[in-house]
Short mmCIF file of C-alpha atoms in Angstrom, two decimals:
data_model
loop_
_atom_site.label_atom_id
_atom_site.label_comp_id
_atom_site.label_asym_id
_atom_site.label_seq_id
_atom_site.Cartn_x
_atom_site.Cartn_y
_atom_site.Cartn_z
CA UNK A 1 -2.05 17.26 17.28
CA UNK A 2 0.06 18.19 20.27
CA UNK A 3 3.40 18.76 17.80
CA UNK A 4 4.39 21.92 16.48
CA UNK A 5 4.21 22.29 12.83
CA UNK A 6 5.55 24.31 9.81
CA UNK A 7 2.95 26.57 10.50
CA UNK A 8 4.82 27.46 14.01
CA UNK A 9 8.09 28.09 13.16
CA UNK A 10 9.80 30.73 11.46
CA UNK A 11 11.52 30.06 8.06
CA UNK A 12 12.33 33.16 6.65
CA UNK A 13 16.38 32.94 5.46
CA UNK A 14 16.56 29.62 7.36
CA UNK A 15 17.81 26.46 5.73
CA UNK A 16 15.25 23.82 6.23
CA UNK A 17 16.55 20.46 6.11
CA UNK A 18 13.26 18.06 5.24
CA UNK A 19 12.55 14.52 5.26
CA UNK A 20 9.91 13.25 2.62
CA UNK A 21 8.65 9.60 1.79
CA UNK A 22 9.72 9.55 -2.02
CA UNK A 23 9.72 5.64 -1.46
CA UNK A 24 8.24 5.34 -4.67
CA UNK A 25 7.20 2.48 -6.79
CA UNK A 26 10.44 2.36 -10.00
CA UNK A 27 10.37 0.24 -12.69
CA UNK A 28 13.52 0.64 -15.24
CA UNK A 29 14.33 4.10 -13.92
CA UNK A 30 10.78 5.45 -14.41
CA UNK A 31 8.16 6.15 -11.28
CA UNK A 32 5.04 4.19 -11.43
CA UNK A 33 3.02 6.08 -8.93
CA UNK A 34 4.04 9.82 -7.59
CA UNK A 35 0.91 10.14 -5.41
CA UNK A 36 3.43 10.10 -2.06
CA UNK A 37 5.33 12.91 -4.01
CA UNK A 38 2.44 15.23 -4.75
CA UNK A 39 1.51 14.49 -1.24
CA UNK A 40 4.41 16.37 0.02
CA UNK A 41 4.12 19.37 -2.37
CA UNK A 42 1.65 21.27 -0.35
CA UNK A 43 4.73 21.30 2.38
CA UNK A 44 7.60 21.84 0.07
CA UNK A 45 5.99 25.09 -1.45
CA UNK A 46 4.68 26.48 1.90
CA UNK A 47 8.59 26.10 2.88
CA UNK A 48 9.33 28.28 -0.28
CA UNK A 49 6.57 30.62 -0.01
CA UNK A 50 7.89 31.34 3.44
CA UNK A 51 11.10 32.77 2.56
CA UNK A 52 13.29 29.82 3.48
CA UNK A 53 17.36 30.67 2.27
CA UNK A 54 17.48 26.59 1.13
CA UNK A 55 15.71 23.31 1.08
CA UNK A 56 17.45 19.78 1.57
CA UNK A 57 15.11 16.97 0.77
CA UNK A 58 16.22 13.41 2.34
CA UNK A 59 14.06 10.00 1.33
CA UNK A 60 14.75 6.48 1.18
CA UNK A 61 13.64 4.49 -2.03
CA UNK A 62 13.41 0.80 -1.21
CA UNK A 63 16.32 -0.78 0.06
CA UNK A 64 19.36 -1.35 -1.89
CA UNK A 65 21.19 -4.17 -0.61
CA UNK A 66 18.43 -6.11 0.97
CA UNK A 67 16.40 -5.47 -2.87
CA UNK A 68 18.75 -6.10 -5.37
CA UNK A 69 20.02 -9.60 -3.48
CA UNK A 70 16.23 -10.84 -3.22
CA UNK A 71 16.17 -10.01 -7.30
CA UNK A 72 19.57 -11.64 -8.17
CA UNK A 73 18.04 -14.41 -6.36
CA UNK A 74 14.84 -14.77 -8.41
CA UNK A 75 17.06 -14.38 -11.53
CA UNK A 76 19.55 -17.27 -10.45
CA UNK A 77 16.59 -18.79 -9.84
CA UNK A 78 14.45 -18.17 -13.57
CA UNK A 79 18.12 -18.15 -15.27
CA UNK A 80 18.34 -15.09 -16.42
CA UNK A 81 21.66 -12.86 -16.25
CA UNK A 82 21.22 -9.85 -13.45
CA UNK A 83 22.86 -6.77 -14.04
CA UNK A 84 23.42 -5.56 -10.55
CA UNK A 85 24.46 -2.02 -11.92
CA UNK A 86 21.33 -1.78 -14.54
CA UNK A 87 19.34 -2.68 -11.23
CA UNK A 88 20.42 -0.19 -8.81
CA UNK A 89 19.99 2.79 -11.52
CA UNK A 90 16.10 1.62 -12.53
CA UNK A 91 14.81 0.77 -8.50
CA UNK A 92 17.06 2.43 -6.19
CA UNK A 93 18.46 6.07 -7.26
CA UNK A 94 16.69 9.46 -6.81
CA UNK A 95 17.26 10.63 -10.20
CA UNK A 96 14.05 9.93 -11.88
CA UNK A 97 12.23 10.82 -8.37
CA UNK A 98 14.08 14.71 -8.57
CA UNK A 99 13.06 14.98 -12.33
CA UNK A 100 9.71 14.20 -11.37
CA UNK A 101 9.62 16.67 -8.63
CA UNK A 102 11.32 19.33 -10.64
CA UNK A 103 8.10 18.99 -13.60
CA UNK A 104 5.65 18.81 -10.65
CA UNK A 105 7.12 22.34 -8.67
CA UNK A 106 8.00 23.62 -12.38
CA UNK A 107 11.30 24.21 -10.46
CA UNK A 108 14.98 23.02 -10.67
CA UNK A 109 15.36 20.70 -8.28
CA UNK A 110 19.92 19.57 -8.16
CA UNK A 111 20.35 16.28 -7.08
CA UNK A 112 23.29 15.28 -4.65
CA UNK A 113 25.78 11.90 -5.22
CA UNK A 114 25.05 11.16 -1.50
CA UNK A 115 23.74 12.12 1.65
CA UNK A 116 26.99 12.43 3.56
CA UNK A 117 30.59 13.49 2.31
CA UNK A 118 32.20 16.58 0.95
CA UNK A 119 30.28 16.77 -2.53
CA UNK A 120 26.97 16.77 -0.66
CA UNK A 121 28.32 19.06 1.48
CA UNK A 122 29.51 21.59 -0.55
CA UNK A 123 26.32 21.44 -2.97
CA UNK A 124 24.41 22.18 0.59
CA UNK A 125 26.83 25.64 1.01
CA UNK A 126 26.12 26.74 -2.55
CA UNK A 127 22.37 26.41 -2.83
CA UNK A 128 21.11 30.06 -3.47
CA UNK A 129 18.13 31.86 -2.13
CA UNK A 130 15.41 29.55 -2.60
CA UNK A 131 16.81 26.93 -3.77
CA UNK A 132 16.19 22.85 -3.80
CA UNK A 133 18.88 20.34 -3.34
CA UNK A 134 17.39 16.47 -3.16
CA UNK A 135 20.29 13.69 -1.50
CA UNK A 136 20.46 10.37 -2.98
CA UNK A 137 18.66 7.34 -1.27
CA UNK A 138 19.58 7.71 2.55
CA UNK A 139 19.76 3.85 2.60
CA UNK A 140 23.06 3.60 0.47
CA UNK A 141 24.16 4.65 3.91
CA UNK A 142 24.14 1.69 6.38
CA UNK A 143 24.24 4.31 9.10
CA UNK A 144 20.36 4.89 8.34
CA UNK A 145 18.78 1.97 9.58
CA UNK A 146 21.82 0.71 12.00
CA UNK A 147 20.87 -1.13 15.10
CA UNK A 148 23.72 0.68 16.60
CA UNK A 149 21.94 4.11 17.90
CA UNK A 150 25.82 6.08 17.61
CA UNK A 151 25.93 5.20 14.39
CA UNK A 152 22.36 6.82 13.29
CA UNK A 153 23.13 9.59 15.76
CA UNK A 154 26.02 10.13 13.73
CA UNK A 155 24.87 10.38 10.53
CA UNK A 156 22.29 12.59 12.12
CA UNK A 157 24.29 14.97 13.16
CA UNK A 158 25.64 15.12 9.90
CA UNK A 159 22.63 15.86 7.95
CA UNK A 160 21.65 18.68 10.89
CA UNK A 161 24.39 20.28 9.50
CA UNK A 162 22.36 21.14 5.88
CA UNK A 163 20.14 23.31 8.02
CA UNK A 164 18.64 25.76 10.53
CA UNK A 165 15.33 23.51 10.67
CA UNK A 166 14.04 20.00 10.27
CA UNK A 167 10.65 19.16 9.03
CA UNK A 168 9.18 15.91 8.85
CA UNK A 169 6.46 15.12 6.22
CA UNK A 170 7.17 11.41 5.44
CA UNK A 171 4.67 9.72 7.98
CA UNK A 172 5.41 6.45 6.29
CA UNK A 173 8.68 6.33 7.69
CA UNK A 174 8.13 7.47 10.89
CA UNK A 175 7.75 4.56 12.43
CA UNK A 176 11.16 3.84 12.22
CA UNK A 177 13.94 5.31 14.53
CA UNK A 178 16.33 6.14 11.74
CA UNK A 179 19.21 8.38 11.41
CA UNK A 180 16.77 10.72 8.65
CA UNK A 181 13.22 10.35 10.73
CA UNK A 182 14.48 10.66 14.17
CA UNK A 183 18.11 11.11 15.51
CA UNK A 184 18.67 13.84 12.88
CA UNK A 185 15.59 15.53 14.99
CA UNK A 186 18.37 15.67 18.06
CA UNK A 187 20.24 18.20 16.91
CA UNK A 188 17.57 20.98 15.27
CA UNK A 189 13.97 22.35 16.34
CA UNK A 190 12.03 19.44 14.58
CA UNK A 191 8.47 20.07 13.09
CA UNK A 192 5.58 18.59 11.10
CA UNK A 193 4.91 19.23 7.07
CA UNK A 194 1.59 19.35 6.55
CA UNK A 195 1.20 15.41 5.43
CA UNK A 196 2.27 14.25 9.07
CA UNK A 197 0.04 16.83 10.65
CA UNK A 198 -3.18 15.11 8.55
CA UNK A 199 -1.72 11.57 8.68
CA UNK A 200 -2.21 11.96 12.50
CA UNK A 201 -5.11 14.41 12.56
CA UNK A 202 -7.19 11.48 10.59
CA UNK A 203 -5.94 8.26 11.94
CA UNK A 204 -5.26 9.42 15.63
CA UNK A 205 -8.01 11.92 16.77
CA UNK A 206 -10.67 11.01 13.80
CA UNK A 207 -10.44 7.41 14.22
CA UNK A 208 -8.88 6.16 17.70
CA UNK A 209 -9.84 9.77 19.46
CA UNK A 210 -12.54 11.53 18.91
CA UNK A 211 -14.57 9.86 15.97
CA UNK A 212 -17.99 10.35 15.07
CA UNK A 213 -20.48 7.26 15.60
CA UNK A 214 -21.02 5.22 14.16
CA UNK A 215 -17.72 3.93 14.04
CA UNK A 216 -17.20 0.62 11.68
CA UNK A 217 -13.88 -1.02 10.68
CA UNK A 218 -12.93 -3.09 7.67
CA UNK A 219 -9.80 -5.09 8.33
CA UNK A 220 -8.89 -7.70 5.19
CA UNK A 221 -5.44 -9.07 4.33
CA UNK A 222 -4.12 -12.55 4.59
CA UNK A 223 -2.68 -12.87 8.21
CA UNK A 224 -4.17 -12.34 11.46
CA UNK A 225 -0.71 -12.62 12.88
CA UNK A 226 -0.34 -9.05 11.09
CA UNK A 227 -3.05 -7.72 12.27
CA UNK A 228 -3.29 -9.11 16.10
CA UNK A 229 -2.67 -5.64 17.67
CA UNK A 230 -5.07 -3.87 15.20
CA UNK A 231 -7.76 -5.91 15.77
CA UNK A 232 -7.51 -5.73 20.22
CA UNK A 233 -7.31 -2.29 19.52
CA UNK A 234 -10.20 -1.69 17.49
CA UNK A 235 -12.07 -3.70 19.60
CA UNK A 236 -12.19 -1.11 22.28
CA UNK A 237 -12.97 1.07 20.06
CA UNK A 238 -15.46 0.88 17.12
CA UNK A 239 -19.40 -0.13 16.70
CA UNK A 240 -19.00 -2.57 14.31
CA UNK A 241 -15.68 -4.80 13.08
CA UNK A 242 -15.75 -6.37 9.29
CA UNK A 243 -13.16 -9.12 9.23
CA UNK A 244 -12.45 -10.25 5.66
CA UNK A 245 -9.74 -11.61 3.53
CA UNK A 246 -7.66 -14.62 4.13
CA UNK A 247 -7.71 -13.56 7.59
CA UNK A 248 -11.05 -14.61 7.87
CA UNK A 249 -10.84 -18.05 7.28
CA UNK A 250 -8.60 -18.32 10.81
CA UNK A 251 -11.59 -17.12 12.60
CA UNK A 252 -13.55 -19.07 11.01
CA UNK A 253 -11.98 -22.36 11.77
CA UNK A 254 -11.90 -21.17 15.57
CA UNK A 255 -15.40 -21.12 14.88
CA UNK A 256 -15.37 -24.67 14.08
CA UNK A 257 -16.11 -24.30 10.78
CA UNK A 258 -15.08 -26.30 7.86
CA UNK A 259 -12.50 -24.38 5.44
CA UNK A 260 -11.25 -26.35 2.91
CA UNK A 261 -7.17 -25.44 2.14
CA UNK A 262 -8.36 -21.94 2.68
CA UNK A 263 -5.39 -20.36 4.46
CA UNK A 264 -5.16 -20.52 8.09
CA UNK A 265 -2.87 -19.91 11.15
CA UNK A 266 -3.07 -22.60 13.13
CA UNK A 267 -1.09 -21.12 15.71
CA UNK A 268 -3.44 -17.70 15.66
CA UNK A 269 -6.12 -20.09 16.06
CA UNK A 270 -6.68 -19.58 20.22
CA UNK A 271 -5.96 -15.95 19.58
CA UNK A 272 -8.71 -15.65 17.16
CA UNK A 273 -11.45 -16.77 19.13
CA UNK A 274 -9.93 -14.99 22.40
CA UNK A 275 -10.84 -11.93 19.98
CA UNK A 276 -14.42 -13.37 19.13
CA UNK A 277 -14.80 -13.73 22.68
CA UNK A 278 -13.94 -10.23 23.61
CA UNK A 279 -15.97 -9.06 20.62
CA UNK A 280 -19.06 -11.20 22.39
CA UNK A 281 -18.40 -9.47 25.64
CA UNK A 282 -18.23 -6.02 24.83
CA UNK A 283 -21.10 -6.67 22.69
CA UNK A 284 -19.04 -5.20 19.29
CA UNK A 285 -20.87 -6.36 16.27
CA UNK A 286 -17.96 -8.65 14.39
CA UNK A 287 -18.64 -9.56 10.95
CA UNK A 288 -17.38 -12.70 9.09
CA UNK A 289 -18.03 -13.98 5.86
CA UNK A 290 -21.05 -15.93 5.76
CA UNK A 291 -20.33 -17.14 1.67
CA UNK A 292 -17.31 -17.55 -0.19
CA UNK A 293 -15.65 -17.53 -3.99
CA UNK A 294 -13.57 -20.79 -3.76
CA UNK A 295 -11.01 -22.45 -6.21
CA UNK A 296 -8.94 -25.63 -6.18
CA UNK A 297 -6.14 -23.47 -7.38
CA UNK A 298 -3.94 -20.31 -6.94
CA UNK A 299 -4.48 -18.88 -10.06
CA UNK A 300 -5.63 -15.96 -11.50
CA UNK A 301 -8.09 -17.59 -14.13
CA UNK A 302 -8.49 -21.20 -11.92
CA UNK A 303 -12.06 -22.24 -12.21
CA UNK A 304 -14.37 -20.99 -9.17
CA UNK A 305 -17.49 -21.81 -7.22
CA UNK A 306 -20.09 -19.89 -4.96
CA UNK A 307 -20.27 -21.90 -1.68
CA UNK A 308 -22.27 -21.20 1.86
CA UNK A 309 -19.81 -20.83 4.75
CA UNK A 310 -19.49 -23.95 6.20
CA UNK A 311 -19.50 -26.17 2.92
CA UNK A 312 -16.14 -25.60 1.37
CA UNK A 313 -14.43 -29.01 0.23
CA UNK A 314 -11.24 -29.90 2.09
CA UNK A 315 -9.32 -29.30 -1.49
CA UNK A 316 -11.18 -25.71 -2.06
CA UNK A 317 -9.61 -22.41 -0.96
CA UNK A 318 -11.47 -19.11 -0.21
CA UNK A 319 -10.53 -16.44 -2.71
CA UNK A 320 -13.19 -13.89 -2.11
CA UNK A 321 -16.03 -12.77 -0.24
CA UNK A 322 -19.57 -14.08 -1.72
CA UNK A 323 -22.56 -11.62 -2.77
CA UNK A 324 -24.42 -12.53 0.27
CA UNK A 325 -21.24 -11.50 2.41
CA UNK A 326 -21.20 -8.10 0.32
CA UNK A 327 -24.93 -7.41 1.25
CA UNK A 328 -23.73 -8.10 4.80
CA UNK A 329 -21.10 -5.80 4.50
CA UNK A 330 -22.86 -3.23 2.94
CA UNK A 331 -25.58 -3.36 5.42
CA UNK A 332 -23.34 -2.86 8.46
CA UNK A 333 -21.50 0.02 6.79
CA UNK A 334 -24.88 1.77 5.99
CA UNK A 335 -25.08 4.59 8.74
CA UNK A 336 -21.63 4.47 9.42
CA UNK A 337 -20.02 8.35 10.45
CA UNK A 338 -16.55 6.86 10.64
CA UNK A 339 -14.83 3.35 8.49
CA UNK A 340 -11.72 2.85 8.76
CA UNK A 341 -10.50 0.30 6.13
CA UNK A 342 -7.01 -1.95 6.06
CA UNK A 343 -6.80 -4.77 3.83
CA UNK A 344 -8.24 -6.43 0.50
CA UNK A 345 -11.14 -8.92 1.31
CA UNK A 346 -10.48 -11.41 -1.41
CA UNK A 347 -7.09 -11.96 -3.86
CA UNK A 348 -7.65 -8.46 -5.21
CA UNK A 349 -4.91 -8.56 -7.54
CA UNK A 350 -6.64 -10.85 -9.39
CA UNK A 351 -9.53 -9.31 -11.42
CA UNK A 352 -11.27 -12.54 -11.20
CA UNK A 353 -11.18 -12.51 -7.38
CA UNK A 354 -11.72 -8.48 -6.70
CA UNK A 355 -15.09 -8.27 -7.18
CA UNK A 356 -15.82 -8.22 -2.96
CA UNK A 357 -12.43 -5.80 -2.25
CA UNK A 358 -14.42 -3.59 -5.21
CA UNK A 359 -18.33 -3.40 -3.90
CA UNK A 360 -16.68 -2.53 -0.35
CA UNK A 361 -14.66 0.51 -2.03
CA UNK A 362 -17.29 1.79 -3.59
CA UNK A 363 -19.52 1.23 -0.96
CA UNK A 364 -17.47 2.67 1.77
CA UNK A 365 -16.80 6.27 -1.02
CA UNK A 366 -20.61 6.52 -1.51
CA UNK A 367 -21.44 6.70 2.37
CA UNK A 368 -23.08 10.05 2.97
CA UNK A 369 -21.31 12.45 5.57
CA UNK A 370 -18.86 9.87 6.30
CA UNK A 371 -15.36 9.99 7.72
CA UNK A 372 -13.82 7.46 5.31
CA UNK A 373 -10.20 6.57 6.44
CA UNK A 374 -8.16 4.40 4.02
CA UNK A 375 -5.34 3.34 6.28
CA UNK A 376 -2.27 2.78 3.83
CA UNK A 377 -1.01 -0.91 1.68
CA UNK A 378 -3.05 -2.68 -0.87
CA UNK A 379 -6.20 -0.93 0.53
CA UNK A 380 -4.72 2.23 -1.63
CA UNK A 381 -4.50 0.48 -4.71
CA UNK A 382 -8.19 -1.40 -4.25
CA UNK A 383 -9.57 2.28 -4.07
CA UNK A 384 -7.32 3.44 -6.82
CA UNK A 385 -8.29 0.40 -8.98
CA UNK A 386 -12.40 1.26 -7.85
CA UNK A 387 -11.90 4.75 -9.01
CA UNK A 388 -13.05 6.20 -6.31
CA UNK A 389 -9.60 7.38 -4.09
CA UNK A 390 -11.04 11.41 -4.78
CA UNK A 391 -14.00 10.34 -2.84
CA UNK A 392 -12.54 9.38 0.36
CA UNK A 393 -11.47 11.58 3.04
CA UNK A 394 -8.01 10.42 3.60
CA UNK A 395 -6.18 8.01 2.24
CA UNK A 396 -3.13 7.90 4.61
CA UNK A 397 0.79 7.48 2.81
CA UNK A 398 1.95 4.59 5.64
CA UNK A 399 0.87 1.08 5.77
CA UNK A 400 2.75 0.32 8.70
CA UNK A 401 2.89 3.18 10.41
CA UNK A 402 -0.87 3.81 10.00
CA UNK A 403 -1.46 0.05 11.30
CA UNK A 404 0.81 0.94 14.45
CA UNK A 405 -0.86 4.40 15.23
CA UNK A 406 -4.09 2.56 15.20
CA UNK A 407 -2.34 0.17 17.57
CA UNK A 408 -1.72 3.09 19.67
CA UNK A 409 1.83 2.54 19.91
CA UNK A 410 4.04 5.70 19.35
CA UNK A 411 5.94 6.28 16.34
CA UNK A 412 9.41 7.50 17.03
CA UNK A 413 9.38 9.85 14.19
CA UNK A 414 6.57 12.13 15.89
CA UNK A 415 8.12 11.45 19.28
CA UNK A 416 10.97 13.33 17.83
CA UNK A 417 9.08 16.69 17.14
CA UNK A 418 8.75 19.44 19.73
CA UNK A 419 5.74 19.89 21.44
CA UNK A 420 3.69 22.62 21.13
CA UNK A 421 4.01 25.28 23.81
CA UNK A 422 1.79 28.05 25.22
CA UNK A 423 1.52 31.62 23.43
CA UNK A 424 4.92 32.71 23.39
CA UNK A 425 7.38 30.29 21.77
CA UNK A 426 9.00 27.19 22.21
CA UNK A 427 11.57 29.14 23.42
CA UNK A 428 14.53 27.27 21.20
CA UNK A 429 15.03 30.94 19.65
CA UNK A 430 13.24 30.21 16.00
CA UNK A 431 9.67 31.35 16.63
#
């Protein structure tokens, strides 16, 4: 990576102002999952161990307003009441995140009311030596994600002011050009946590740069309107391209193939087979379900059938990929040095249906000296659900900011860090 990290910068009796992806999944006021918060703890406690005077930590957790008015909705809708208050405090509010951090470090960790304002502020001047002070969600502030760039520049500037340093380790959010993953970056030497420097280590030079060959990629999920950019970009790229999950059944009607009320883009359907095309061309092996799980229904325990590709009924839907698609799979991961794997390959979320998204994971963790690159969304939780996430060598923290460093686009919260300079120093006066 061509950004300079923690590792380059001098923190001793320097406030470090930090931005972490604590975008955590809350129910009722309790975390669910704190995998994205131990994955920032290697950072955190290097900052510590490096003498640093103070550390600010600055996440979002979901989105407030846009959140709580698709809930009220649903509730309207089911008529139930909808405590707006009662919602806010169990989905939206660091609290429960800074308690879990605090058991995690074994460390006090003081929470702030708010990002901005004189309370934050003066919480920030009294931290002691060593000391951790969390902000509330930066998204109660519209300022965060404003289209208006003075307006993120401004609350930018205004969380600068919490420190001597900024260091980014929330790679899921730094695809965004907000006021906390990028304009803040405007006003202090800006670095990489540890997290960042692997997110892009794996998925940039590993995978798109400099991977070892084989390379094979799984792409699943239900759209290829999603996934359009991904797959061009693969495609100049890998050995071998699996293509599963509703996705799949676009392609296969550009194939002419018959597929039932599977679900299909109609309007992808020229773009699919411009990508079959190219695939042909470039002679990259692309792999499509040759059998299918179907149902009549959308339903977790709907009655199912094993069909060929090609025979699915015009009331039938693809749920999954068949056993003889698996053995395909399997057999064009075998040899693989490098898989990189987005998306489910069947309606994993139902057990009934997970059966294909499940051989692949465990699969793709038993290849032998294998990069194995899990690149963010539900492909986490299939490999979480497989038991078999400790087997893989990275499982990145972004969905889709993984998805658009794959697309080779760059992410405006790494554009935002200083480069790395010769022997010497970056000459900003804090190396």
């Amino acid at each position: 990576m061509n950004k300079m990290t923690v590792r380059d910068i001098d923190l001793k009796g320097k406030r470090v102002v930090m931005r972490v992806d604590f975008n955590v999944p809350m129910k009722e006021g309790v975390v669910q999952d704190d995998t994205r918060i131990k994955a920032a703890l290697p950072t955190i406690k290097y900052v510590l161990e490096k003498g640093a005077k103070s550390l600010v930590l600055m996440s979002h957790l979901g989105d407030p307003k846009k959140d709580m008015q698709k809930a009220k909705e649903k509730a309207e809708k089911d008529g139930k009441a909808f405590d707006e208050k009662k919602y806010i405090e169990g989905k939206h509010k660091m609290a429960p995140v800074s308690a879990r951090l605090a058991q995690l470090l074994g460390k006090d960790v003081k929470l702030a009311p708010a990002c901005m304002g004189p309370e934050a502020e003066s919480m920030v001047a009294a931290l002691s030596q060593g000391s951790i002070l969390m902000l509330e969600n930066t998204r109660f502030h519209k300022e965060e994600t404003s289209k208006d760039a003075a307006e993120r520049e401004k609350m930018g500037k205004a969380l600068a002011q919490y420190g001597d340093v900024f260091v980014n380790d929330a790679f899921g959010s730094a695809h965004r050009a907000h006021a906390s993953t990028e304009a803040v970056a405007h006003f202090l030497p800006a670095v990489a946590g540890f997290l960042m420097e692997k997110e892009i280590e794996y998925l940039e030079d590993k995978v798109m740069k400099n991977p070892a060959r084989p390379l094979v990629a799984v792409i699943g999920g239900a759209k290829v309107s999603s996934k359009i950019a991904v797959l061009e970009s693969l495609l100049g790229k890998v050995d071998r391209l699996l293509v599963g999950g509703g996705m799949a059944y676009t392609f296969l009607k550009a194939k002419g193939l018959s597929v039932g009320a599977s679900l299909v883009e109609d309007d992808m359907i020229d773009t699919a087979r411009a990508i079959l095309q190219k695939a042909y061309e470039t002679n990259i092996y692309l792999y499509l379900p040759i059998d299918h799980i179907v149902t009549t229904e959308f339903s977790a325990d709907a009655q199912s059938w094993h069909v060929a590709r090609g025979n699915i009924d015009e009331n039938q839907m693809g749920m999954d990929i068949g056993p003889l698609t698996i053995q395909k799979f399997e057999g064009a991961l075998k040899g693989a040095k490098t898989v990189f794997w987005n998306g489910p390959v069947g309606v994993f979320e139902f057990p009934k249906f997970a059966t294909g998204t499940m051989a692949l994971a465990k699969t793709i963790a038993a290849l032998p000296d294998c990069v194995t690159v899990i690149g963010g969304g539900d492909s986490v939780s299939a490999v979480n659900k497989a038991g078999v996430a400790d087997k893989m060598s990275h499982i990145s923290t972004g969905g889709g900011a993984s998805l658009e460093l794959i697309e080779g686009k760059e992410l405006p919260g790494v554009k935002a860090l200083k480069d790395k300079k010769p022997a010497g120093g970056c000459g900003c006066g804090c190396c």
